[in-house]
Amino acid sequence: MNQIVFLTGATSGIGQATAYHFASKGYDVILAGRRVERLNETAAEIQNKYKVNTLALELDVRDRQAVSDSLNHLEEKWAEISILVNNAGLASGFDFIQDGHIDDWDQMIDTNIKGLLYISKAVIPGMIRRGKGHIINIGSTAGKEVYAKGNVYCASKHAVDAITKGMRIDLLGTGIKVTQIAPGAAETEFSLVRFHGDAEQAKKVYKGFQPMTPEDIAEVIFYTTTLPEHLCINDLVLTSVAQANSFYIHREA
Ligand code: NDP
Ligand code: 8X3
């Protein structure tokens, strides 16, 4: 039987690329996201291409009841999740704190922090019972430094940083590995979402340098799962060579 990886936010960007990558290595994949058409298309294409099993879970990670219902009632063949990738997340808005929108704040906090917690709460007990598992939380360079207009997004990713550390401490002795991957700029739908669909603004974010691709990050996420049983990468910051941290990006004119 193949091992099972569960990815949230698998309808685009890093989550989708990671689903393809794990499938290419022979994993069965549970894909979760809200956009059901994309979810079904991605699941079907992965199944066709890599001849592994896929399960498409239409799920809003902010919906506490839906998360616990769907994860506690998985068919038996899907219940033993080996690897959880807590990837679903977003930045919504790019405003000084005094101009920020409370709906944006709620959405980021509810998705990036509470969603990650709801999903983890549902998956961890099975891992504990089996005495093994790997949780990979997708943080950000925004969880390491705070930049202007990043306020609540940065706070949500600092929370991911803290929750990841807390998980690793609390899960000591259970055999579960806990890893944070903290990427810098990667060209996905991230900026389009942040700027509420403004494609011109989104394009500017990646102008003049080569950002990472979602596939770059997928490869590294997979790598962290290939180490011997006694080894765990705790925290990994990953940027393109043109980026040093949240503040410094070398752009060609
Ligand atoms: P995308 O916008 O391309 O993908 C985001 C994914 O998250 C989508 O699949 C979306 O699916 C899902 N998602 C958003 N909200 C919810 C929700 N409420 N419930 C379920 N799924 C949700 O962006 P990225 O791939 O770039 O982002 C993935 C993660 O990487 C995020 O946590 C982001 O913060 C982080 N990150 C991104 C960086 C970048 O530069 N791109 C850098 C550092 C970190 P759907 O809309 O279908 O629900
Ligand atoms: C995404 C990277 O620089 O927009 O987390 O915060 S950044």
PDB file of C-alpha atoms and ligand atoms in Angstrom:
ATOM      1  CA  MET A   1       0.000   0.000   0.000  1.00  0.00           C
ATOM      2  CA  ASN A   2       1.266   3.485  -0.857  1.00  0.00           C
ATOM      3  CA  GLN A   3       1.873   6.038   1.880  1.00  0.00           C
ATOM      4  CA  ILE A   4      -0.674   8.861   2.102  1.00  0.00           C
ATOM      5  CA  VAL A   5       0.100  12.569   1.980  1.00  0.00           C
ATOM      6  CA  PHE A   6      -2.586  15.119   2.821  1.00  0.00           C
ATOM      7  CA  LEU A   7      -2.174  18.608   1.347  1.00  0.00           C
ATOM      8  CA  THR A   8      -4.306  21.624   2.109  1.00  0.00           C
ATOM      9  CA  GLY A   9      -4.484  24.326  -0.540  1.00  0.00           C
ATOM     10  CA  ALA A  10      -3.929  21.882  -3.384  1.00  0.00           C
ATOM     11  CA  THR A  11      -5.847  23.803  -6.055  1.00  0.00           C
ATOM     12  CA  SER A  12      -2.931  26.053  -7.022  1.00  0.00           C
ATOM     13  CA  GLY A  13       0.624  27.160  -6.378  1.00  0.00           C
ATOM     14  CA  ILE A  14       2.812  25.395  -3.845  1.00  0.00           C
ATOM     15  CA  GLY A  15       0.157  22.926  -2.667  1.00  0.00           C
ATOM     16  CA  GLN A  16      -0.747  21.812  -6.167  1.00  0.00           C
ATOM     17  CA  ALA A  17       2.906  21.448  -7.219  1.00  0.00           C
ATOM     18  CA  THR A  18       3.593  19.457  -4.052  1.00  0.00           C
ATOM     19  CA  ALA A  19       0.675  17.132  -4.792  1.00  0.00           C
ATOM     20  CA  TYR A  20       2.140  16.373  -8.222  1.00  0.00           C
ATOM     21  CA  HIS A  21       5.599  15.890  -6.733  1.00  0.00           C
ATOM     22  CA  PHE A  22       4.533  13.399  -4.062  1.00  0.00           C
ATOM     23  CA  ALA A  23       2.399  11.522  -6.590  1.00  0.00           C
ATOM     24  CA  SER A  24       5.398  11.282  -8.928  1.00  0.00           C
ATOM     25  CA  LYS A  25       7.192   9.526  -6.056  1.00  0.00           C
ATOM     26  CA  GLY A  26       4.393   6.982  -5.591  1.00  0.00           C
ATOM     27  CA  TYR A  27       2.363   8.531  -2.770  1.00  0.00           C
ATOM     28  CA  ASP A  28      -1.423   8.452  -2.657  1.00  0.00           C
ATOM     29  CA  VAL A  29      -2.643  12.013  -2.279  1.00  0.00           C
ATOM     30  CA  ILE A  30      -5.526  13.693  -0.439  1.00  0.00           C
ATOM     31  CA  LEU A  31      -6.073  17.147  -1.926  1.00  0.00           C
ATOM     32  CA  ALA A  32      -8.089  19.799  -0.109  1.00  0.00           C
ATOM     33  CA  GLY A  33      -9.291  23.224  -1.218  1.00  0.00           C
ATOM     34  CA  ARG A  34     -12.406  25.260  -1.838  1.00  0.00           C
ATOM     35  CA  ARG A  35     -12.466  25.508  -5.649  1.00  0.00           C
ATOM     36  CA  VAL A  36     -14.043  22.171  -6.338  1.00  0.00           C
ATOM     37  CA  GLU A  37     -13.656  22.112 -10.121  1.00  0.00           C
ATOM     38  CA  ARG A  38      -9.925  22.689  -9.944  1.00  0.00           C
ATOM     39  CA  LEU A  39      -9.670  20.215  -7.127  1.00  0.00           C
ATOM     40  CA  ASN A  40     -11.380  17.474  -9.107  1.00  0.00           C
ATOM     41  CA  GLU A  41      -9.384  18.261 -12.258  1.00  0.00           C
ATOM     42  CA  THR A  42      -6.093  18.178 -10.367  1.00  0.00           C
ATOM     43  CA  ALA A  43      -6.982  14.946  -8.587  1.00  0.00           C
ATOM     44  CA  ALA A  44      -8.030  13.282 -11.852  1.00  0.00           C
ATOM     45  CA  GLU A  45      -4.927  14.423 -13.717  1.00  0.00           C
ATOM     46  CA  ILE A  46      -2.600  13.224 -10.955  1.00  0.00           C
ATOM     47  CA  GLN A  47      -4.340   9.851 -10.857  1.00  0.00           C
ATOM     48  CA  ASN A  48      -4.051   9.447 -14.637  1.00  0.00           C
ATOM     49  CA  LYS A  49      -0.492  10.606 -14.878  1.00  0.00           C
ATOM     50  CA  TYR A  50       1.055   8.790 -11.935  1.00  0.00           C
ATOM     51  CA  LYS A  51      -1.320   5.855 -11.417  1.00  0.00           C
ATOM     52  CA  VAL A  52      -1.689   6.587  -7.709  1.00  0.00           C
ATOM     53  CA  ASN A  53      -4.931   7.029  -5.775  1.00  0.00           C
ATOM     54  CA  THR A  54      -6.233  10.523  -5.137  1.00  0.00           C
ATOM     55  CA  LEU A  55      -9.029  11.884  -2.979  1.00  0.00           C
ATOM     56  CA  ALA A  56     -10.429  15.358  -3.606  1.00  0.00           C
ATOM     57  CA  LEU A  57     -11.813  16.955  -0.427  1.00  0.00           C
ATOM     58  CA  GLU A  58     -13.795  20.135  -0.950  1.00  0.00           C
ATOM     59  CA  LEU A  59     -12.949  21.904   2.277  1.00  0.00           C
ATOM     60  CA  ASP A  60     -12.680  25.385   3.708  1.00  0.00           C
ATOM     61  CA  VAL A  61     -10.071  25.057   6.452  1.00  0.00           C
ATOM     62  CA  ARG A  62     -11.789  27.889   8.358  1.00  0.00           C
ATOM     63  CA  ASP A  63     -14.869  25.719   8.839  1.00  0.00           C
ATOM     64  CA  ARG A  64     -14.121  23.949  12.085  1.00  0.00           C
ATOM     65  CA  GLN A  65     -17.089  21.563  11.888  1.00  0.00           C
ATOM     66  CA  ALA A  66     -16.477  20.660   8.243  1.00  0.00           C
ATOM     67  CA  VAL A  67     -12.803  19.964   8.956  1.00  0.00           C
ATOM     68  CA  SER A  68     -13.557  17.635  11.829  1.00  0.00           C
ATOM     69  CA  ASP A  69     -16.472  15.935   9.997  1.00  0.00           C
ATOM     70  CA  SER A  70     -14.533  15.235   6.830  1.00  0.00           C
ATOM     71  CA  LEU A  71     -11.307  14.145   8.491  1.00  0.00           C
ATOM     72  CA  ASN A  72     -12.943  12.009  11.152  1.00  0.00           C
ATOM     73  CA  HIS A  73     -15.042  10.206   8.548  1.00  0.00           C
ATOM     74  CA  LEU A  74     -12.410   9.363   5.987  1.00  0.00           C
ATOM     75  CA  GLU A  75     -12.824   5.940   4.393  1.00  0.00           C
ATOM     76  CA  GLU A  76     -10.555   3.419   6.081  1.00  0.00           C
ATOM     77  CA  LYS A  77      -8.140   3.283   3.150  1.00  0.00           C
ATOM     78  CA  TRP A  78      -7.525   7.042   3.477  1.00  0.00           C
ATOM     79  CA  ALA A  79      -7.375   7.287   7.255  1.00  0.00           C
ATOM     80  CA  GLU A  80      -3.687   6.570   7.813  1.00  0.00           C
ATOM     81  CA  ILE A  81      -2.122   9.871   6.823  1.00  0.00           C
ATOM     82  CA  SER A  82       1.687   9.659   6.878  1.00  0.00           C
ATOM     83  CA  ILE A  83       2.449  13.252   5.900  1.00  0.00           C
ATOM     84  CA  LEU A  84       0.369  16.377   6.491  1.00  0.00           C
ATOM     85  CA  VAL A  85       1.316  19.523   4.574  1.00  0.00           C
ATOM     86  CA  ASN A  86      -0.443  22.512   6.160  1.00  0.00           C
ATOM     87  CA  ASN A  87      -0.146  24.783   3.138  1.00  0.00           C
ATOM     88  CA  ALA A  88      -3.541  26.501   2.675  1.00  0.00           C
ATOM     89  CA  GLY A  89      -3.070  30.175   3.310  1.00  0.00           C
ATOM     90  CA  LEU A  90      -3.135  33.658   1.930  1.00  0.00           C
ATOM     91  CA  ALA A  91      -2.323  37.294   2.272  1.00  0.00           C
ATOM     92  CA  SER A  92      -5.385  39.467   1.802  1.00  0.00           C
ATOM     93  CA  GLY A  93      -4.731  43.167   1.266  1.00  0.00           C
ATOM     94  CA  PHE A  94      -1.540  45.228   1.495  1.00  0.00           C
ATOM     95  CA  ASP A  95      -2.324  48.269   3.619  1.00  0.00           C
ATOM     96  CA  PHE A  96      -0.834  50.200   6.484  1.00  0.00           C
ATOM     97  CA  ILE A  97      -2.385  48.950   9.713  1.00  0.00           C
ATOM     98  CA  GLN A  98      -4.376  52.183  10.096  1.00  0.00           C
ATOM     99  CA  ASP A  99      -5.973  51.595   6.665  1.00  0.00           C
ATOM    100  CA  GLY A 100      -6.442  47.829   7.000  1.00  0.00           C
ATOM    101  CA  HIS A 101      -9.734  46.014   6.491  1.00  0.00           C
ATOM    102  CA  ILE A 102     -11.069  43.856   9.265  1.00  0.00           C
ATOM    103  CA  ASP A 103     -12.466  41.312   6.793  1.00  0.00           C
ATOM    104  CA  ASP A 104      -8.946  40.839   5.382  1.00  0.00           C
ATOM    105  CA  TRP A 105      -7.544  40.416   8.893  1.00  0.00           C
ATOM    106  CA  ASP A 106     -10.197  37.875   9.813  1.00  0.00           C
ATOM    107  CA  GLN A 107      -9.618  35.891   6.657  1.00  0.00           C
ATOM    108  CA  MET A 108      -5.851  35.675   7.189  1.00  0.00           C
ATOM    109  CA  ILE A 109      -6.092  34.805  10.860  1.00  0.00           C
ATOM    110  CA  ASP A 110      -8.893  32.292  10.315  1.00  0.00           C
ATOM    111  CA  THR A 111      -7.113  30.561   7.426  1.00  0.00           C
ATOM    112  CA  ASN A 112      -3.415  30.786   8.215  1.00  0.00           C
ATOM    113  CA  ILE A 113      -3.632  30.187  11.956  1.00  0.00           C
ATOM    114  CA  LYS A 114      -6.960  28.686  12.950  1.00  0.00           C
ATOM    115  CA  GLY A 115      -7.318  26.570   9.795  1.00  0.00           C
ATOM    116  CA  LEU A 116      -3.871  25.096  10.339  1.00  0.00           C
ATOM    117  CA  LEU A 117      -4.816  24.277  13.930  1.00  0.00           C
ATOM    118  CA  TYR A 118      -8.186  22.687  13.029  1.00  0.00           C
ATOM    119  CA  ILE A 119      -6.556  20.452  10.411  1.00  0.00           C
ATOM    120  CA  SER A 120      -3.708  19.482  12.727  1.00  0.00           C
ATOM    121  CA  LYS A 121      -6.088  18.702  15.589  1.00  0.00           C
ATOM    122  CA  ALA A 122      -7.909  16.233  13.347  1.00  0.00           C
ATOM    123  CA  VAL A 123      -4.809  14.537  11.926  1.00  0.00           C
ATOM    124  CA  ILE A 124      -2.459  14.334  14.931  1.00  0.00           C
ATOM    125  CA  PRO A 125      -4.347  11.660  16.976  1.00  0.00           C
ATOM    126  CA  GLY A 126      -3.952   9.052  14.215  1.00  0.00           C
ATOM    127  CA  MET A 127      -0.264   9.821  13.911  1.00  0.00           C
ATOM    128  CA  ILE A 128       0.154   9.448  17.669  1.00  0.00           C
ATOM    129  CA  ARG A 129      -1.665   6.081  17.600  1.00  0.00           C
ATOM    130  CA  ARG A 130       0.619   4.840  14.843  1.00  0.00           C
ATOM    131  CA  GLY A 131       3.731   6.253  16.545  1.00  0.00           C
ATOM    132  CA  LYS A 132       4.858   8.110  13.427  1.00  0.00           C
ATOM    133  CA  GLY A 133       4.023  10.839  10.980  1.00  0.00           C
ATOM    134  CA  HIS A 134       5.371  14.078   9.558  1.00  0.00           C
ATOM    135  CA  ILE A 135       3.702  17.487   9.810  1.00  0.00           C
ATOM    136  CA  ILE A 136       5.029  20.160   7.476  1.00  0.00           C
ATOM    137  CA  ASN A 137       3.787  23.685   8.102  1.00  0.00           C
ATOM    138  CA  ILE A 138       4.246  26.276   5.370  1.00  0.00           C
ATOM    139  CA  GLY A 139       5.387  29.469   7.054  1.00  0.00           C
ATOM    140  CA  SER A 140       7.116  32.318   5.258  1.00  0.00           C
ATOM    141  CA  THR A 141       9.992  34.759   5.415  1.00  0.00           C
ATOM    142  CA  ALA A 142       7.080  36.956   6.593  1.00  0.00           C
ATOM    143  CA  GLY A 143       7.126  34.766   9.714  1.00  0.00           C
ATOM    144  CA  LYS A 144      10.731  35.752  10.337  1.00  0.00           C
ATOM    145  CA  GLU A 145      10.610  39.516   9.690  1.00  0.00           C
ATOM    146  CA  VAL A 146       7.846  42.108   9.623  1.00  0.00           C
ATOM    147  CA  TYR A 147       7.710  44.511   6.671  1.00  0.00           C
ATOM    148  CA  ALA A 148       5.622  47.616   5.964  1.00  0.00           C
ATOM    149  CA  LYS A 149       2.001  46.801   5.117  1.00  0.00           C
ATOM    150  CA  GLY A 150       2.652  43.148   5.983  1.00  0.00           C
ATOM    151  CA  ASN A 151       1.268  43.593   9.529  1.00  0.00           C
ATOM    152  CA  VAL A 152      -1.429  40.922   9.933  1.00  0.00           C
ATOM    153  CA  TYR A 153      -0.074  38.548   7.272  1.00  0.00           C
ATOM    154  CA  CYS A 154       3.333  38.693   8.986  1.00  0.00           C
ATOM    155  CA  ALA A 155       1.648  38.141  12.351  1.00  0.00           C
ATOM    156  CA  SER A 156      -0.164  35.084  11.015  1.00  0.00           C
ATOM    157  CA  LYS A 157       3.098  33.611   9.708  1.00  0.00           C
ATOM    158  CA  HIS A 158       4.903  34.435  12.973  1.00  0.00           C
ATOM    159  CA  ALA A 159       2.105  32.427  14.584  1.00  0.00           C
ATOM    160  CA  VAL A 160       2.829  29.527  12.224  1.00  0.00           C
ATOM    161  CA  ASP A 161       6.478  29.769  13.307  1.00  0.00           C
ATOM    162  CA  ALA A 162       5.482  29.632  16.993  1.00  0.00           C
ATOM    163  CA  ILE A 163       2.886  26.898  16.538  1.00  0.00           C
ATOM    164  CA  THR A 164       5.407  24.778  14.657  1.00  0.00           C
ATOM    165  CA  LYS A 165       7.917  25.144  17.496  1.00  0.00           C
ATOM    166  CA  GLY A 166       5.199  24.351  20.025  1.00  0.00           C
ATOM    167  CA  MET A 167       4.054  21.282  18.111  1.00  0.00           C
ATOM    168  CA  ARG A 168       7.601  19.966  17.958  1.00  0.00           C
ATOM    169  CA  ILE A 169       8.033  20.353  21.713  1.00  0.00           C
ATOM    170  CA  ASP A 170       4.642  18.905  22.655  1.00  0.00           C
ATOM    171  CA  LEU A 171       4.948  15.966  20.264  1.00  0.00           C
ATOM    172  CA  LEU A 172       8.372  14.895  21.535  1.00  0.00           C
ATOM    173  CA  GLY A 173       8.313  11.181  22.227  1.00  0.00           C
ATOM    174  CA  THR A 174       5.453  10.453  19.821  1.00  0.00           C
ATOM    175  CA  GLY A 175       7.703   9.750  16.820  1.00  0.00           C
ATOM    176  CA  ILE A 176       6.094  12.561  14.838  1.00  0.00           C
ATOM    177  CA  LYS A 177       8.384  14.921  12.916  1.00  0.00           C
ATOM    178  CA  VAL A 178       7.438  18.597  12.693  1.00  0.00           C
ATOM    179  CA  THR A 179       9.004  20.796  10.026  1.00  0.00           C
ATOM    180  CA  GLN A 180       8.468  24.394   9.019  1.00  0.00           C
ATOM    181  CA  ILE A 181       9.283  25.468   5.476  1.00  0.00           C
ATOM    182  CA  ALA A 182       9.515  29.262   5.282  1.00  0.00           C
ATOM    183  CA  PRO A 183       9.681  30.376   1.648  1.00  0.00           C
ATOM    184  CA  GLY A 184      10.407  33.817   0.251  1.00  0.00           C
ATOM    185  CA  ALA A 185       8.855  35.029  -2.984  1.00  0.00           C
ATOM    186  CA  ALA A 186       7.440  32.322  -5.252  1.00  0.00           C
ATOM    187  CA  GLU A 187       5.348  33.128  -8.286  1.00  0.00           C
ATOM    188  CA  THR A 188       1.928  31.582  -7.675  1.00  0.00           C
ATOM    189  CA  GLU A 189      -1.549  33.069  -7.293  1.00  0.00           C
ATOM    190  CA  PHE A 190      -0.392  34.489  -3.946  1.00  0.00           C
ATOM    191  CA  SER A 191       0.011  38.116  -5.093  1.00  0.00           C
ATOM    192  CA  LEU A 192      -3.126  38.033  -7.236  1.00  0.00           C
ATOM    193  CA  VAL A 193      -5.034  37.032  -4.095  1.00  0.00           C
ATOM    194  CA  ARG A 194      -3.200  39.576  -1.940  1.00  0.00           C
ATOM    195  CA  PHE A 195      -4.136  42.395  -4.343  1.00  0.00           C
ATOM    196  CA  HIS A 196      -7.721  41.176  -4.643  1.00  0.00           C
ATOM    197  CA  GLY A 197      -7.432  40.135  -8.285  1.00  0.00           C
ATOM    198  CA  ASP A 198      -5.350  43.091  -9.559  1.00  0.00           C
ATOM    199  CA  ALA A 199      -3.059  41.273 -12.035  1.00  0.00           C
ATOM    200  CA  GLU A 200      -0.946  44.376 -12.828  1.00  0.00           C
ATOM    201  CA  GLN A 201      -0.058  44.905  -9.176  1.00  0.00           C
ATOM    202  CA  ALA A 202       0.608  41.216  -8.728  1.00  0.00           C
ATOM    203  CA  LYS A 203       3.010  41.103 -11.685  1.00  0.00           C
ATOM    204  CA  LYS A 204       5.088  43.951 -10.231  1.00  0.00           C
ATOM    205  CA  VAL A 205       5.989  41.842  -7.196  1.00  0.00           C
ATOM    206  CA  TYR A 206       8.099  39.523  -9.371  1.00  0.00           C
ATOM    207  CA  LYS A 207       9.526  42.165 -11.706  1.00  0.00           C
ATOM    208  CA  GLY A 208      13.291  42.309 -12.308  1.00  0.00           C
ATOM    209  CA  PHE A 209      14.308  39.076 -10.593  1.00  0.00           C
ATOM    210  CA  GLN A 210      13.757  35.374 -10.850  1.00  0.00           C
ATOM    211  CA  PRO A 211      11.413  34.254  -8.073  1.00  0.00           C
ATOM    212  CA  MET A 212      11.083  30.646  -6.971  1.00  0.00           C
ATOM    213  CA  THR A 213       8.589  28.420  -8.709  1.00  0.00           C
ATOM    214  CA  PRO A 214       6.089  26.333  -6.756  1.00  0.00           C
ATOM    215  CA  GLU A 215       7.906  23.275  -8.100  1.00  0.00           C
ATOM    216  CA  ASP A 216      11.166  24.464  -6.460  1.00  0.00           C
ATOM    217  CA  ILE A 217       9.416  24.490  -3.107  1.00  0.00           C
ATOM    218  CA  ALA A 218       7.632  21.183  -3.732  1.00  0.00           C
ATOM    219  CA  GLU A 219      10.990  19.525  -4.325  1.00  0.00           C
ATOM    220  CA  VAL A 220      12.347  20.813  -1.011  1.00  0.00           C
ATOM    221  CA  ILE A 221       9.188  19.852   0.896  1.00  0.00           C
ATOM    222  CA  PHE A 222       9.544  16.340  -0.490  1.00  0.00           C
ATOM    223  CA  TYR A 223      13.249  16.259   0.400  1.00  0.00           C
ATOM    224  CA  THR A 224      12.454  16.888   4.071  1.00  0.00           C
ATOM    225  CA  THR A 225      10.420  13.664   4.071  1.00  0.00           C
ATOM    226  CA  THR A 226      13.242  11.512   2.700  1.00  0.00           C
ATOM    227  CA  LEU A 227      15.581  11.606   5.698  1.00  0.00           C
ATOM    228  CA  PRO A 228      16.248   8.651   8.002  1.00  0.00           C
ATOM    229  CA  GLU A 229      13.644   8.050  10.721  1.00  0.00           C
ATOM    230  CA  HIS A 230      15.790   9.639  13.459  1.00  0.00           C
ATOM    231  CA  LEU A 231      16.378  12.906  11.560  1.00  0.00           C
ATOM    232  CA  CYS A 232      14.100  15.938  11.310  1.00  0.00           C
ATOM    233  CA  ILE A 233      14.601  19.250   9.525  1.00  0.00           C
ATOM    234  CA  ASN A 234      13.020  21.637  12.023  1.00  0.00           C
ATOM    235  CA  ASP A 235      13.038  24.899  10.115  1.00  0.00           C
ATOM    236  CA  LEU A 236      14.048  25.689   6.595  1.00  0.00           C
ATOM    237  CA  VAL A 237      14.091  29.180   5.023  1.00  0.00           C
ATOM    238  CA  LEU A 238      14.111  29.009   1.258  1.00  0.00           C
ATOM    239  CA  THR A 239      14.505  31.898  -1.192  1.00  0.00           C
ATOM    240  CA  SER A 240      15.619  32.454  -4.754  1.00  0.00           C
ATOM    241  CA  VAL A 241      19.249  33.498  -5.057  1.00  0.00           C
ATOM    242  CA  ALA A 242      18.061  37.058  -5.788  1.00  0.00           C
ATOM    243  CA  GLN A 243      16.443  37.340  -2.356  1.00  0.00           C
ATOM    244  CA  ALA A 244      18.182  37.584   1.038  1.00  0.00           C
ATOM    245  CA  ASN A 245      15.150  38.065   3.291  1.00  0.00           C
ATOM    246  CA  SER A 246      11.862  40.006   3.363  1.00  0.00           C
ATOM    247  CA  PHE A 247      13.701  43.296   2.816  1.00  0.00           C
ATOM    248  CA  TYR A 248      16.394  42.619   0.259  1.00  0.00           C
ATOM    249  CA  ILE A 249      15.638  41.510  -3.281  1.00  0.00           C
ATOM    250  CA  HIS A 250      18.114  42.251  -6.053  1.00  0.00           C
ATOM    251  CA  ARG A 251      16.113  43.476  -9.053  1.00  0.00           C
ATOM    252  CA  GLU A 252      17.596  44.212 -12.480  1.00  0.00           C
ATOM    253  CA  ALA A 253      16.309  47.516 -13.879  1.00  0.00           C
TER     254      ALA A 253
HETATM  255  P1  NDP B   1      -1.866  30.271  -3.996  1.00  0.00           P
HETATM  256  O1  NDP B   1      -2.806  31.404  -3.862  1.00  0.00           O
HETATM  257  O2  NDP B   1      -1.406  29.878  -5.349  1.00  0.00           O
HETATM  258  O3  NDP B   1      -2.466  28.978  -3.263  1.00  0.00           O
HETATM  259  C1  NDP B   1      -3.129  29.081  -2.035  1.00  0.00           C
HETATM  260  C2  NDP B   1      -3.913  27.815  -1.778  1.00  0.00           C
HETATM  261  O4  NDP B   1      -4.531  27.915  -0.505  1.00  0.00           O
HETATM  262  C3  NDP B   1      -4.983  27.566  -2.812  1.00  0.00           C
HETATM  263  O5  NDP B   1      -4.980  26.209  -3.179  1.00  0.00           O
HETATM  264  C4  NDP B   1      -6.275  27.911  -2.066  1.00  0.00           C
HETATM  265  O6  NDP B   1      -7.319  27.051  -2.509  1.00  0.00           O
HETATM  266  C5  NDP B   1      -5.884  27.531  -0.628  1.00  0.00           C
HETATM  267  N1  NDP B   1      -6.722  28.181   0.349  1.00  0.00           N
HETATM  268  C6  NDP B   1      -6.837  29.512   0.628  1.00  0.00           C
HETATM  269  N2  NDP B   1      -7.770  29.712   1.563  1.00  0.00           N
HETATM  270  C7  NDP B   1      -8.288  28.491   1.869  1.00  0.00           C
HETATM  271  C8  NDP B   1      -9.302  28.047   2.751  1.00  0.00           C
HETATM  272  N3  NDP B   1      -9.991  28.899   3.527  1.00  0.00           N
HETATM  273  N4  NDP B   1      -9.571  26.728   2.813  1.00  0.00           N
HETATM  274  C9  NDP B   1      -8.883  25.864   2.038  1.00  0.00           C
HETATM  275  N5  NDP B   1      -7.915  26.216   1.183  1.00  0.00           N
HETATM  276  C10 NDP B   1      -7.621  27.521   1.102  1.00  0.00           C
HETATM  277  O7  NDP B   1      -0.621  30.668  -3.088  1.00  0.00           O
HETATM  278  P2  NDP B   1       0.708  29.863  -2.677  1.00  0.00           P
HETATM  279  O8  NDP B   1       0.756  28.541  -3.294  1.00  0.00           O
HETATM  280  O9  NDP B   1       1.825  30.795  -2.893  1.00  0.00           O
HETATM  281  O10 NDP B   1       0.472  29.766  -1.107  1.00  0.00           O
HETATM  282  C11 NDP B   1       0.534  28.558  -0.392  1.00  0.00           C
HETATM  283  C12 NDP B   1       1.104  28.839   0.991  1.00  0.00           C
HETATM  284  O11 NDP B   1       2.438  29.314   0.856  1.00  0.00           O
HETATM  285  C13 NDP B   1       0.334  29.903   1.779  1.00  0.00           C
HETATM  286  O12 NDP B   1       0.274  29.476   3.128  1.00  0.00           O
HETATM  287  C14 NDP B   1       1.243  31.141   1.655  1.00  0.00           C
HETATM  288  O13 NDP B   1       1.080  32.010   2.741  1.00  0.00           O
HETATM  289  C15 NDP B   1       2.600  30.473   1.650  1.00  0.00           C
HETATM  290  N6  NDP B   1       3.677  31.261   1.104  1.00  0.00           N
HETATM  291  C16 NDP B   1       3.655  31.711  -0.192  1.00  0.00           C
HETATM  292  C17 NDP B   1       4.723  32.437  -0.696  1.00  0.00           C
HETATM  293  C18 NDP B   1       4.738  32.999  -2.063  1.00  0.00           C
HETATM  294  O14 NDP B   1       5.556  33.917  -2.341  1.00  0.00           O
HETATM  295  N7  NDP B   1       3.929  32.508  -2.997  1.00  0.00           N
HETATM  296  C19 NDP B   1       5.927  32.680   0.121  1.00  0.00           C
HETATM  297  C20 NDP B   1       5.819  32.195   1.473  1.00  0.00           C
HETATM  298  C21 NDP B   1       4.752  31.495   1.920  1.00  0.00           C
HETATM  299  P3  NDP B   1      -8.839  27.495  -2.748  1.00  0.00           P
HETATM  300  O15 NDP B   1      -8.822  28.945  -3.100  1.00  0.00           O
HETATM  301  O16 NDP B   1      -9.298  26.599  -3.844  1.00  0.00           O
HETATM  302  O17 NDP B   1      -9.485  27.186  -1.448  1.00  0.00           O
HETATM  303  C1  8X3 B   2       4.908  35.320   1.032  1.00  0.00           C
HETATM  304  C2  8X3 B   2       6.192  36.057   0.848  1.00  0.00           C
HETATM  305  O1  8X3 B   2       7.335  38.319   0.935  1.00  0.00           O
HETATM  306  O2  8X3 B   2       5.004  38.299   0.304  1.00  0.00           O
HETATM  307  O3  8X3 B   2       4.773  34.809   2.304  1.00  0.00           O
HETATM  308  O4  8X3 B   2       5.644  37.920   2.572  1.00  0.00           O
HETATM  309  S1  8X3 B   2       6.020  37.717   1.191  1.00  0.00           S
END
